[in-house]
PDB file of C-alpha atoms in Angstrom:
ATOM      1  CA  MET A  24      13.829   1.017   0.810  1.00 44.00           C
ATOM      2  CA  ALA A  25      17.404   0.000   0.139  1.00 44.00           C
ATOM      3  CA  LEU A  26      17.998  -1.594  -3.222  1.00 48.00           C
ATOM      4  CA  LEU A  27      19.784  -4.814  -3.976  1.00 48.00           C
ATOM      5  CA  GLN A  28      22.168  -4.985  -6.907  1.00 50.00           C
ATOM      6  CA  ILE A  29      20.793  -7.934  -8.834  1.00 51.00           C
ATOM      7  CA  ALA A  30      22.314  -9.775 -11.776  1.00 52.00           C
ATOM      8  CA  GLU A  31      21.140 -12.963 -13.434  1.00 53.00           C
ATOM      9  CA  PRO A  32      23.256 -16.097 -12.800  1.00 54.00           C
ATOM     10  CA  GLY A  33      26.337 -16.091 -14.996  1.00 53.00           C
ATOM     11  CA  GLN A  34      25.973 -12.407 -15.792  1.00 55.00           C
ATOM     12  CA  SER A  35      27.478  -9.298 -14.274  1.00 53.00           C
ATOM     13  CA  PRO A  36      26.620  -5.647 -14.864  1.00 52.00           C
ATOM     14  CA  GLN A  37      29.130  -4.084 -17.261  1.00 54.00           C
ATOM     15  CA  PRO A  38      30.380  -0.628 -16.275  1.00 51.00           C
ATOM     16  CA  HIS A  39      29.846   0.851 -19.740  1.00 46.00           C
ATOM     17  CA  GLN A  40      26.223  -0.281 -19.897  1.00 57.00           C
ATOM     18  CA  ARG A  41      23.610   2.193 -18.738  1.00 66.00           C
ATOM     19  CA  ARG A  42      20.817  -0.045 -17.551  1.00 81.00           C
ATOM     20  CA  LEU A  43      18.200   1.675 -15.430  1.00 88.00           C
ATOM     21  CA  ALA A  44      16.382  -0.279 -12.744  1.00 92.00           C
ATOM     22  CA  VAL A  45      14.437   0.872  -9.697  1.00 94.00           C
ATOM     23  CA  GLY A  46      12.899  -0.378  -6.497  1.00 94.00           C
ATOM     24  CA  ILE A  47       9.193   0.177  -5.914  1.00 96.00           C
ATOM     25  CA  ASP A  48       7.347   0.078  -2.618  1.00 94.00           C
ATOM     26  CA  LEU A  49       3.778  -0.585  -3.762  1.00 95.00           C
ATOM     27  CA  GLY A  50       1.841   0.199  -0.613  1.00 92.00           C
ATOM     28  CA  THR A  51      -1.787   0.113   0.437  1.00 90.00           C
ATOM     29  CA  THR A  52      -1.829   3.784   1.434  1.00 91.00           C
ATOM     30  CA  ASN A  53       1.268   5.244  -0.228  1.00 94.00           C
ATOM     31  CA  SER A  54       3.837   4.140  -2.786  1.00 96.00           C
ATOM     32  CA  LEU A  55       7.260   5.332  -3.873  1.00 95.00           C
ATOM     33  CA  VAL A  56      10.066   4.571  -6.296  1.00 96.00           C
ATOM     34  CA  ALA A  57      13.799   4.703  -5.556  1.00 95.00           C
ATOM     35  CA  ALA A  58      17.028   4.184  -7.452  1.00 93.00           C
ATOM     36  CA  LEU A  59      20.656   3.500  -6.659  1.00 85.00           C
ATOM     37  CA  ARG A  60      22.684   6.445  -7.966  1.00 81.00           C
ATOM     38  CA  SER A  61      26.425   6.811  -7.414  1.00 79.00           C
ATOM     39  CA  GLY A  62      26.216   4.108  -4.787  1.00 79.00           C
ATOM     40  CA  VAL A  63      23.525   5.914  -2.809  1.00 82.00           C
ATOM     41  CA  THR A  64      19.887   4.868  -2.639  1.00 85.00           C
ATOM     42  CA  SER A  65      17.531   7.797  -3.088  1.00 90.00           C
ATOM     43  CA  PRO A  66      13.759   8.086  -3.569  1.00 93.00           C
ATOM     44  CA  LEU A  67      12.710   9.812  -6.776  1.00 95.00           C
ATOM     45  CA  ALA A  68      10.513  12.904  -6.509  1.00 94.00           C
ATOM     46  CA  ASP A  69       7.827  14.089  -8.906  1.00 94.00           C
ATOM     47  CA  ALA A  70       7.765  17.494 -10.620  1.00 91.00           C
ATOM     48  CA  ASP A  71       6.452  19.081  -7.408  1.00 92.00           C
ATOM     49  CA  GLY A  72       9.269  17.646  -5.323  1.00 94.00           C
ATOM     50  CA  GLU A  73       7.019  15.064  -3.651  1.00 95.00           C
ATOM     51  CA  VAL A  74       8.470  11.620  -3.012  1.00 96.00           C
ATOM     52  CA  ILE A  75       5.379   9.877  -1.626  1.00 96.00           C
ATOM     53  CA  LEU A  76       2.635   8.942  -4.095  1.00 96.00           C
ATOM     54  CA  PRO A  77      -0.734   8.276  -2.424  1.00 94.00           C
ATOM     55  CA  SER A  78      -2.014   4.923  -3.711  1.00 95.00           C
ATOM     56  CA  ALA A  79      -5.231   6.466  -5.010  1.00 94.00           C
ATOM     57  CA  VAL A  80      -6.665   6.320  -8.528  1.00 97.00           C
ATOM     58  CA  ARG A  81      -9.565   8.421  -9.818  1.00 96.00           C
ATOM     59  CA  TYR A  82     -11.285   7.631 -13.097  1.00 97.00           C
ATOM     60  CA  HIS A  83     -12.720  10.477 -15.164  1.00 96.00           C
ATOM     61  CA  SER A  84     -14.654   9.879 -18.353  1.00 93.00           C
ATOM     62  CA  ASP A  85     -11.610  10.504 -20.550  1.00 93.00           C
ATOM     63  CA  TYR A  86      -8.535  10.386 -18.302  1.00 95.00           C
ATOM     64  CA  VAL A  87      -7.123   8.983 -15.062  1.00 96.00           C
ATOM     65  CA  GLU A  88      -5.685  10.783 -12.028  1.00 96.00           C
ATOM     66  CA  VAL A  89      -3.208   9.108  -9.688  1.00 96.00           C
ATOM     67  CA  GLY A  90      -1.887  10.340  -6.363  1.00 94.00           C
ATOM     68  CA  ARG A  91      -2.692  13.414  -4.293  1.00 94.00           C
ATOM     69  CA  ALA A  92      -5.335  14.858  -6.620  1.00 94.00           C
ATOM     70  CA  ALA A  93      -7.136  11.517  -6.707  1.00 94.00           C
ATOM     71  CA  LYS A  94      -6.965  11.101  -2.929  1.00 93.00           C
ATOM     72  CA  ALA A  95      -8.448  14.582  -2.433  1.00 91.00           C
ATOM     73  CA  ALA A  96     -11.537  13.527  -4.406  1.00 91.00           C
ATOM     74  CA  ALA A  97     -12.211  10.388  -2.359  1.00 88.00           C
ATOM     75  CA  ALA A  98     -15.203  11.924  -0.536  1.00 86.00           C
ATOM     76  CA  SER A  99     -16.610  13.994  -3.409  1.00 89.00           C
ATOM     77  CA  ASP A 100     -16.338  11.221  -6.029  1.00 92.00           C
ATOM     78  CA  PRO A 101     -16.195   7.976  -4.012  1.00 90.00           C
ATOM     79  CA  LEU A 102     -17.420   5.590  -6.697  1.00 90.00           C
ATOM     80  CA  ASN A 103     -14.724   6.585  -9.185  1.00 94.00           C
ATOM     81  CA  THR A 104     -11.879   7.076  -6.693  1.00 94.00           C
ATOM     82  CA  ILE A 105     -10.194   3.821  -5.706  1.00 93.00           C
ATOM     83  CA  VAL A 106      -7.979   3.641  -2.617  1.00 92.00           C
ATOM     84  CA  SER A 107      -6.426   0.708  -0.735  1.00 88.00           C
ATOM     85  CA  VAL A 108      -6.727  -1.462  -3.843  1.00 91.00           C
ATOM     86  CA  LYS A 109      -3.843  -3.613  -2.584  1.00 90.00           C
ATOM     87  CA  ARG A 110      -6.340  -5.267  -0.226  1.00 86.00           C
ATOM     88  CA  LEU A 111      -8.198  -6.602  -3.274  1.00 88.00           C
ATOM     89  CA  MET A 112      -5.221  -7.963  -5.200  1.00 89.00           C
ATOM     90  CA  GLY A 113      -5.551 -11.641  -6.046  1.00 85.00           C
ATOM     91  CA  ARG A 114      -8.832 -11.964  -4.176  1.00 83.00           C
ATOM     92  CA  GLY A 115     -12.093 -13.471  -5.360  1.00 80.00           C
ATOM     93  CA  VAL A 116     -15.627 -12.152  -5.143  1.00 75.00           C
ATOM     94  CA  GLY A 117     -16.241 -14.127  -1.946  1.00 74.00           C
ATOM     95  CA  ASP A 118     -13.254 -12.494  -0.252  1.00 72.00           C
ATOM     96  CA  VAL A 119     -14.535  -9.043  -1.160  1.00 73.00           C
ATOM     97  CA  LYS A 120     -17.981  -9.791   0.263  1.00 66.00           C
ATOM     98  CA  GLN A 121     -16.376 -10.659   3.603  1.00 64.00           C
ATOM     99  CA  LEU A 122     -14.981  -7.116   3.807  1.00 63.00           C
ATOM    100  CA  GLY A 123     -18.562  -5.877   3.741  1.00 55.00           C
ATOM    101  CA  GLY A 124     -19.174  -2.184   4.228  1.00 59.00           C
ATOM    102  CA  GLN A 125     -15.474  -1.311   4.362  1.00 65.00           C
ATOM    103  CA  LEU A 126     -15.464  -0.879   0.594  1.00 72.00           C
ATOM    104  CA  PRO A 127     -17.682   1.933  -0.744  1.00 77.00           C
ATOM    105  CA  TYR A 128     -17.628   0.691  -4.332  1.00 82.00           C
ATOM    106  CA  ARG A 129     -20.027  -0.887  -6.790  1.00 84.00           C
ATOM    107  CA  PHE A 130     -18.742  -4.357  -7.583  1.00 84.00           C
ATOM    108  CA  SER A 131     -19.450  -6.699 -10.460  1.00 80.00           C
ATOM    109  CA  GLU A 132     -17.900 -10.017 -11.363  1.00 71.00           C
ATOM    110  CA  GLY A 133     -16.744 -11.513 -14.612  1.00 66.00           C
ATOM    111  CA  GLN A 134     -16.309 -15.095 -15.704  1.00 66.00           C
ATOM    112  CA  SER A 135     -12.984 -15.267 -13.844  1.00 68.00           C
ATOM    113  CA  GLN A 136     -14.624 -14.678 -10.427  1.00 75.00           C
ATOM    114  CA  MET A 137     -12.358 -11.652 -10.068  1.00 80.00           C
ATOM    115  CA  PRO A 138     -14.108  -8.637  -8.522  1.00 86.00           C
ATOM    116  CA  PHE A 139     -14.476  -5.620 -10.788  1.00 89.00           C
ATOM    117  CA  ILE A 140     -15.110  -2.065  -9.610  1.00 90.00           C
ATOM    118  CA  GLU A 141     -17.665  -0.115 -11.631  1.00 91.00           C
ATOM    119  CA  THR A 142     -16.391   3.325 -12.653  1.00 94.00           C
ATOM    120  CA  VAL A 143     -17.292   6.005 -15.165  1.00 94.00           C
ATOM    121  CA  GLN A 144     -14.784   4.304 -17.497  1.00 94.00           C
ATOM    122  CA  GLY A 145     -16.418   0.921 -17.026  1.00 93.00           C
ATOM    123  CA  ALA A 146     -15.484  -2.063 -14.884  1.00 91.00           C
ATOM    124  CA  LYS A 147     -11.904  -2.026 -13.582  1.00 93.00           C
ATOM    125  CA  SER A 148     -10.112  -4.937 -11.935  1.00 92.00           C
ATOM    126  CA  PRO A 149      -7.783  -4.436  -8.948  1.00 93.00           C
ATOM    127  CA  VAL A 150      -4.937  -5.369 -11.288  1.00 95.00           C
ATOM    128  CA  GLU A 151      -5.855  -2.537 -13.665  1.00 96.00           C
ATOM    129  CA  VAL A 152      -6.100  -0.041 -10.811  1.00 97.00           C
ATOM    130  CA  SER A 153      -2.717  -1.088  -9.415  1.00 97.00           C
ATOM    131  CA  ALA A 154      -1.266  -0.788 -12.909  1.00 97.00           C
ATOM    132  CA  GLU A 155      -2.157   2.917 -12.926  1.00 97.00           C
ATOM    133  CA  ILE A 156      -0.103   3.434  -9.749  1.00 97.00           C
ATOM    134  CA  LEU A 157       2.838   1.488 -11.157  1.00 98.00           C
ATOM    135  CA  ARG A 158       2.588   3.376 -14.454  1.00 97.00           C
ATOM    136  CA  ALA A 159       2.786   6.710 -12.634  1.00 97.00           C
ATOM    137  CA  LEU A 160       5.873   5.533 -10.748  1.00 97.00           C
ATOM    138  CA  ARG A 161       7.506   4.203 -13.919  1.00 97.00           C
ATOM    139  CA  GLU A 162       6.907   7.474 -15.764  1.00 96.00           C
ATOM    140  CA  ARG A 163       8.307   9.441 -12.830  1.00 96.00           C
ATOM    141  CA  ALA A 164      11.426   7.277 -12.698  1.00 96.00           C
ATOM    142  CA  GLU A 165      12.060   7.502 -16.426  1.00 95.00           C
ATOM    143  CA  ALA A 166      11.649  11.291 -16.338  1.00 95.00           C
ATOM    144  CA  VAL A 167      14.080  11.675 -13.427  1.00 94.00           C
ATOM    145  CA  LEU A 168      16.640   9.123 -14.611  1.00 93.00           C
ATOM    146  CA  GLY A 169      16.435  10.158 -18.245  1.00 92.00           C
ATOM    147  CA  GLY A 170      15.888   6.816 -19.884  1.00 91.00           C
ATOM    148  CA  GLU A 171      13.753   3.711 -20.234  1.00 92.00           C
ATOM    149  CA  LEU A 172      13.730   1.265 -17.340  1.00 94.00           C
ATOM    150  CA  VAL A 173      14.883  -2.299 -17.827  1.00 94.00           C
ATOM    151  CA  GLY A 174      12.828  -3.344 -14.828  1.00 94.00           C
ATOM    152  CA  ALA A 175      11.965  -2.983 -11.178  1.00 96.00           C
ATOM    153  CA  VAL A 176      12.158  -4.824  -7.885  1.00 95.00           C
ATOM    154  CA  ILE A 177       8.705  -4.554  -6.287  1.00 96.00           C
ATOM    155  CA  THR A 178       7.972  -5.228  -2.632  1.00 93.00           C
ATOM    156  CA  VAL A 179       5.062  -7.438  -1.589  1.00 92.00           C
ATOM    157  CA  PRO A 180       3.854  -8.701   1.794  1.00 87.00           C
ATOM    158  CA  ALA A 181       5.621 -11.904   2.803  1.00 83.00           C
ATOM    159  CA  TYR A 182       2.243 -13.507   3.364  1.00 82.00           C
ATOM    160  CA  PHE A 183       0.985 -12.771  -0.173  1.00 87.00           C
ATOM    161  CA  ASP A 184      -0.062 -16.055  -1.776  1.00 87.00           C
ATOM    162  CA  ASP A 185       0.666 -17.089  -5.359  1.00 91.00           C
ATOM    163  CA  ALA A 186      -2.487 -15.435  -6.707  1.00 89.00           C
ATOM    164  CA  GLN A 187      -1.664 -12.122  -5.056  1.00 91.00           C
ATOM    165  CA  ARG A 188       1.930 -12.227  -6.267  1.00 94.00           C
ATOM    166  CA  GLN A 189       0.799 -13.042  -9.792  1.00 94.00           C
ATOM    167  CA  ALA A 190      -1.713 -10.185  -9.660  1.00 94.00           C
ATOM    168  CA  THR A 191       1.145  -7.822  -8.782  1.00 96.00           C
ATOM    169  CA  LYS A 192       3.169  -9.091 -11.747  1.00 96.00           C
ATOM    170  CA  ASP A 193       0.138  -8.702 -14.015  1.00 96.00           C
ATOM    171  CA  ALA A 194      -0.301  -5.105 -12.869  1.00 97.00           C
ATOM    172  CA  ALA A 195       3.347  -4.396 -13.663  1.00 97.00           C
ATOM    173  CA  ARG A 196       2.944  -5.924 -17.105  1.00 97.00           C
ATOM    174  CA  LEU A 197      -0.042  -3.664 -17.838  1.00 97.00           C
ATOM    175  CA  ALA A 198       2.107  -0.720 -16.732  1.00 97.00           C
ATOM    176  CA  ASN A 199       4.826  -1.777 -19.208  1.00 96.00           C
ATOM    177  CA  LEU A 200       7.154  -2.524 -16.323  1.00 96.00           C
ATOM    178  CA  ASN A 201       9.415  -5.569 -16.262  1.00 96.00           C
ATOM    179  CA  VAL A 202       9.518  -7.257 -12.849  1.00 96.00           C
ATOM    180  CA  LEU A 203      13.084  -8.216 -11.955  1.00 95.00           C
ATOM    181  CA  ARG A 204      12.092  -9.586  -8.552  1.00 93.00           C
ATOM    182  CA  LEU A 205       9.274  -9.546  -6.046  1.00 94.00           C
ATOM    183  CA  LEU A 206      10.928  -8.807  -2.703  1.00 91.00           C
ATOM    184  CA  ASN A 207       9.190  -9.603   0.573  1.00 87.00           C
ATOM    185  CA  GLU A 208       8.535  -6.416   2.524  1.00 86.00           C
ATOM    186  CA  PRO A 209      10.096  -7.658   5.803  1.00 83.00           C
ATOM    187  CA  THR A 210      13.302  -8.539   3.955  1.00 84.00           C
ATOM    188  CA  ALA A 211      13.285  -5.106   2.302  1.00 86.00           C
ATOM    189  CA  ALA A 212      12.840  -3.526   5.737  1.00 84.00           C
ATOM    190  CA  ALA A 213      15.765  -5.510   7.137  1.00 82.00           C
ATOM    191  CA  VAL A 214      18.011  -4.342   4.298  1.00 81.00           C
ATOM    192  CA  ALA A 215      16.794  -0.740   4.620  1.00 80.00           C
ATOM    193  CA  TYR A 216      17.741  -0.723   8.300  1.00 79.00           C
ATOM    194  CA  GLY A 217      21.179  -2.109   7.522  1.00 78.00           C
ATOM    195  CA  LEU A 218      20.651  -5.450   9.222  1.00 77.00           C
ATOM    196  CA  ASP A 219      22.469  -7.134   6.342  1.00 71.00           C
ATOM    197  CA  ARG A 220      25.637  -5.417   7.581  1.00 74.00           C
ATOM    198  CA  GLU A 221      25.366  -6.953  11.039  1.00 69.00           C
ATOM    199  CA  ALA A 222      27.598  -9.920  11.852  1.00 62.00           C
ATOM    200  CA  GLU A 223      24.886 -12.521  12.448  1.00 80.00           C
ATOM    201  CA  GLY A 224      21.805 -13.226  14.500  1.00 84.00           C
ATOM    202  CA  VAL A 225      18.078 -13.896  14.439  1.00 89.00           C
ATOM    203  CA  VAL A 226      15.682 -10.971  14.031  1.00 86.00           C
ATOM    204  CA  ALA A 227      11.911 -10.570  13.976  1.00 88.00           C
ATOM    205  CA  ILE A 228      10.449  -8.075  11.506  1.00 88.00           C
ATOM    206  CA  TYR A 229       6.994  -6.838  12.587  1.00 89.00           C
ATOM    207  CA  ASP A 230       5.466  -4.947   9.662  1.00 87.00           C
ATOM    208  CA  LEU A 231       2.015  -3.447  10.214  1.00 88.00           C
ATOM    209  CA  GLY A 232       1.168  -1.445   7.109  1.00 87.00           C
ATOM    210  CA  GLY A 233      -1.832   0.392   5.755  1.00 86.00           C
ATOM    211  CA  GLY A 234      -3.697  -2.733   4.762  1.00 82.00           C
ATOM    212  CA  THR A 235      -1.512  -5.768   5.406  1.00 81.00           C
ATOM    213  CA  PHE A 236       0.387  -7.232   8.335  1.00 87.00           C
ATOM    214  CA  ASP A 237       3.574  -9.315   8.137  1.00 84.00           C
ATOM    215  CA  ILE A 238       5.750 -11.005  10.708  1.00 87.00           C
ATOM    216  CA  SER A 239       8.960 -12.660   9.555  1.00 87.00           C
ATOM    217  CA  ILE A 240      11.737 -14.380  11.486  1.00 89.00           C
ATOM    218  CA  LEU A 241      15.065 -14.044   9.688  1.00 87.00           C
ATOM    219  CA  ARG A 242      18.464 -15.536  10.422  1.00 88.00           C
ATOM    220  CA  LEU A 243      21.418 -13.461   9.260  1.00 84.00           C
ATOM    221  CA  THR A 244      24.706 -15.193   8.510  1.00 83.00           C
ATOM    222  CA  LYS A 245      27.531 -13.352   6.742  1.00 74.00           C
ATOM    223  CA  GLY A 246      25.192 -10.917   5.024  1.00 73.00           C
ATOM    224  CA  VAL A 247      22.751 -13.603   3.859  1.00 79.00           C
ATOM    225  CA  PHE A 248      19.152 -13.703   5.088  1.00 80.00           C
ATOM    226  CA  GLU A 249      17.512 -17.055   5.717  1.00 83.00           C
ATOM    227  CA  VAL A 250      13.757 -16.874   6.237  1.00 84.00           C
ATOM    228  CA  LEU A 251      12.912 -19.144   9.163  1.00 88.00           C
ATOM    229  CA  ALA A 252       9.195 -18.395   9.352  1.00 87.00           C
ATOM    230  CA  THR A 253       6.582 -16.000   8.010  1.00 84.00           C
ATOM    231  CA  GLY A 254       3.062 -15.172   9.033  1.00 82.00           C
ATOM    232  CA  GLY A 255       0.598 -12.380   8.761  1.00 81.00           C
ATOM    233  CA  ASP A 256      -2.781 -11.174   7.634  1.00 83.00           C
ATOM    234  CA  THR A 257      -3.406  -9.589   4.244  1.00 74.00           C
ATOM    235  CA  ALA A 258      -6.547  -7.898   5.597  1.00 78.00           C
ATOM    236  CA  LEU A 259      -5.182  -6.151   8.689  1.00 85.00           C
ATOM    237  CA  GLY A 260      -3.617  -2.715   8.850  1.00 87.00           C
ATOM    238  CA  GLY A 261      -4.025   0.990   9.390  1.00 89.00           C
ATOM    239  CA  ASP A 262      -7.218   1.047   7.326  1.00 88.00           C
ATOM    240  CA  ASP A 263      -8.837  -1.064  10.038  1.00 90.00           C
ATOM    241  CA  PHE A 264      -7.736   1.451  12.665  1.00 93.00           C
ATOM    242  CA  ASP A 265      -9.488   4.164  10.640  1.00 92.00           C
ATOM    243  CA  HIS A 266     -12.686   2.111  10.523  1.00 91.00           C
ATOM    244  CA  ALA A 267     -12.547   1.575  14.288  1.00 93.00           C
ATOM    245  CA  ILE A 268     -12.221   5.320  14.918  1.00 94.00           C
ATOM    246  CA  ALA A 269     -14.963   6.053  12.379  1.00 92.00           C
ATOM    247  CA  GLY A 270     -17.299   3.661  14.191  1.00 92.00           C
ATOM    248  CA  TRP A 271     -16.495   5.392  17.481  1.00 94.00           C
ATOM    249  CA  ILE A 272     -17.241   8.813  15.971  1.00 94.00           C
ATOM    250  CA  LEU A 273     -20.585   7.688  14.563  1.00 93.00           C
ATOM    251  CA  ALA A 274     -21.560   6.067  17.861  1.00 93.00           C
ATOM    252  CA  LYS A 275     -20.661   9.176  19.859  1.00 92.00           C
ATOM    253  CA  ALA A 276     -22.509  11.386  17.377  1.00 90.00           C
ATOM    254  CA  GLY A 277     -25.579   9.148  17.503  1.00 87.00           C
ATOM    255  CA  ALA A 278     -25.389   8.783  13.732  1.00 85.00           C
ATOM    256  CA  SER A 279     -26.347   5.831  11.581  1.00 83.00           C
ATOM    257  CA  GLN A 280     -23.595   3.365  10.697  1.00 78.00           C
ATOM    258  CA  ASP A 281     -25.293   2.829   7.320  1.00 80.00           C
ATOM    259  CA  LEU A 282     -23.658   5.545   5.234  1.00 82.00           C
ATOM    260  CA  ASP A 283     -23.626   6.460   1.581  1.00 83.00           C
ATOM    261  CA  PRO A 284     -20.192   6.128  -0.064  1.00 84.00           C
ATOM    262  CA  GLY A 285     -19.406   9.847   0.060  1.00 85.00           C
ATOM    263  CA  THR A 286     -20.241  10.203   3.743  1.00 87.00           C
ATOM    264  CA  GLN A 287     -18.323   7.030   4.555  1.00 88.00           C
ATOM    265  CA  ARG A 288     -15.213   8.442   2.902  1.00 87.00           C
ATOM    266  CA  GLU A 289     -15.704  11.741   4.756  1.00 90.00           C
ATOM    267  CA  VAL A 290     -15.863  10.025   8.151  1.00 92.00           C
ATOM    268  CA  LEU A 291     -12.864   7.843   7.319  1.00 91.00           C
ATOM    269  CA  LYS A 292     -10.827  10.935   6.427  1.00 91.00           C
ATOM    270  CA  ILE A 293     -11.750  12.533   9.765  1.00 93.00           C
ATOM    271  CA  ALA A 294     -10.736   9.290  11.481  1.00 93.00           C
ATOM    272  CA  CYS A 295      -7.429   9.049   9.614  1.00 92.00           C
ATOM    273  CA  ASP A 296      -6.555  12.678  10.380  1.00 93.00           C
ATOM    274  CA  ALA A 297      -7.286  12.089  14.080  1.00 94.00           C
ATOM    275  CA  LYS A 298      -5.150   8.941  14.102  1.00 94.00           C
ATOM    276  CA  GLU A 299      -2.209  10.775  12.570  1.00 92.00           C
ATOM    277  CA  GLN A 300      -2.501  13.669  15.032  1.00 95.00           C
ATOM    278  CA  LEU A 301      -2.402  11.220  17.936  1.00 94.00           C
ATOM    279  CA  SER A 302       1.133  10.365  16.858  1.00 91.00           C
ATOM    280  CA  GLU A 303       2.136  13.833  18.069  1.00 92.00           C
ATOM    281  CA  THR A 304      -0.297  14.546  20.909  1.00 93.00           C
ATOM    282  CA  ASP A 305      -2.301  12.736  23.598  1.00 94.00           C
ATOM    283  CA  THR A 306      -5.683  14.206  22.632  1.00 94.00           C
ATOM    284  CA  VAL A 307      -7.322  15.447  19.460  1.00 94.00           C
ATOM    285  CA  GLU A 308     -10.568  17.332  18.918  1.00 95.00           C
ATOM    286  CA  VAL A 309     -12.895  15.609  16.474  1.00 94.00           C
ATOM    287  CA  ARG A 310     -15.823  17.199  14.624  1.00 93.00           C
ATOM    288  CA  TYR A 311     -18.460  15.428  12.578  1.00 91.00           C
ATOM    289  CA  ALA A 312     -21.704  17.049  11.430  1.00 87.00           C
ATOM    290  CA  ASP A 313     -23.150  18.829  14.513  1.00 88.00           C
ATOM    291  CA  TRP A 314     -21.138  16.769  16.993  1.00 93.00           C
ATOM    292  CA  GLN A 315     -17.715  17.440  18.428  1.00 92.00           C
ATOM    293  CA  GLY A 316     -15.706  15.544  20.993  1.00 92.00           C
ATOM    294  CA  VAL A 317     -12.228  14.566  22.086  1.00 95.00           C
ATOM    295  CA  LEU A 318     -10.426  11.366  21.156  1.00 95.00           C
ATOM    296  CA  THR A 319      -7.611  10.470  23.528  1.00 95.00           C
ATOM    297  CA  ARG A 320      -4.679   8.230  22.825  1.00 94.00           C
ATOM    298  CA  ALA A 321      -5.921   5.933  25.600  1.00 94.00           C
ATOM    299  CA  THR A 322      -9.303   5.559  23.881  1.00 95.00           C
ATOM    300  CA  PHE A 323      -7.585   4.984  20.556  1.00 95.00           C
ATOM    301  CA  ASN A 324      -5.468   2.237  22.113  1.00 95.00           C
ATOM    302  CA  GLU A 325      -8.631   0.594  23.453  1.00 95.00           C
ATOM    303  CA  LEU A 326     -10.237   0.708  20.005  1.00 95.00           C
ATOM    304  CA  ILE A 327      -7.310  -0.960  18.271  1.00 95.00           C
ATOM    305  CA  GLU A 328      -6.363  -3.388  21.048  1.00 94.00           C
ATOM    306  CA  PRO A 329      -8.276  -6.326  19.483  1.00 93.00           C
ATOM    307  CA  MET A 330      -6.427  -5.784  16.197  1.00 92.00           C
ATOM    308  CA  ILE A 331      -3.025  -5.530  17.866  1.00 92.00           C
ATOM    309  CA  ALA A 332      -3.817  -8.703  19.831  1.00 91.00           C
ATOM    310  CA  ARG A 333      -4.809 -10.374  16.557  1.00 89.00           C
ATOM    311  CA  SER A 334      -1.412  -9.499  15.080  1.00 87.00           C
ATOM    312  CA  LEU A 335       0.431 -10.960  18.080  1.00 84.00           C
ATOM    313  CA  LYS A 336      -1.293 -14.342  18.069  1.00 76.00           C
TER     314      LYS A 336
END
């Protein structure tokens, strides 16, 4: 994600001031943090040299894991390992019920009608879970840059409503992170691809992410973006592709679709791995329990066709 140099009206950054700000891509599946250093935008790596942070949070009785270690425990500890929490941001209990069996969690609700996820550390809201991801990114950035951040620009789907945007700001506040701006993801994509350096024109940004879908029509005039129209679906993305493949696997294996949380996570991981392999090959061998079969790219395309059609309406 390219970063914008932002100053408040009437103010300009002073060369002698060392003010540290970052850009954060808070994604459904993965997140990352980047900074502008010596005029070059670069993602910031953790101590292991990894740039991508899986958007997974695991609650232990006395501490919290975020990232790869948490993601690895999704099948073995499904009730305390939260993934794809972005799909729950700013949503009410009724919205969560509509997602049905896609969410292998134990939910409760408070007086605010916000859904809470029951964990070994007690009930956690989607805002609190997202705050753990943002906190990990803030701590990484401060360690790499060598100082305290003054704030961050955080990307959000263009189709996020006010409640979802406020939930993102609340998560940042819990993570002790000042939000300089919320930047629509399609606009961030346009800047990242250098479209702001084009002369002028109208472009469509089709952004199908891990859990949300955005379509934005932008007009570019002298380096300025004007948003002509936005649309999308905050409950459509790669996660739904995984569920479609998982359903296909269970049907082929003659297995029940009514799974316990651990088994559901196991099948979804098999499905996700198969999906990723199909980016490189036309067929992939799939194994689940005592069954094994072959998933072709053609079959995969058939499975996701209704969702792609839904995005193009």
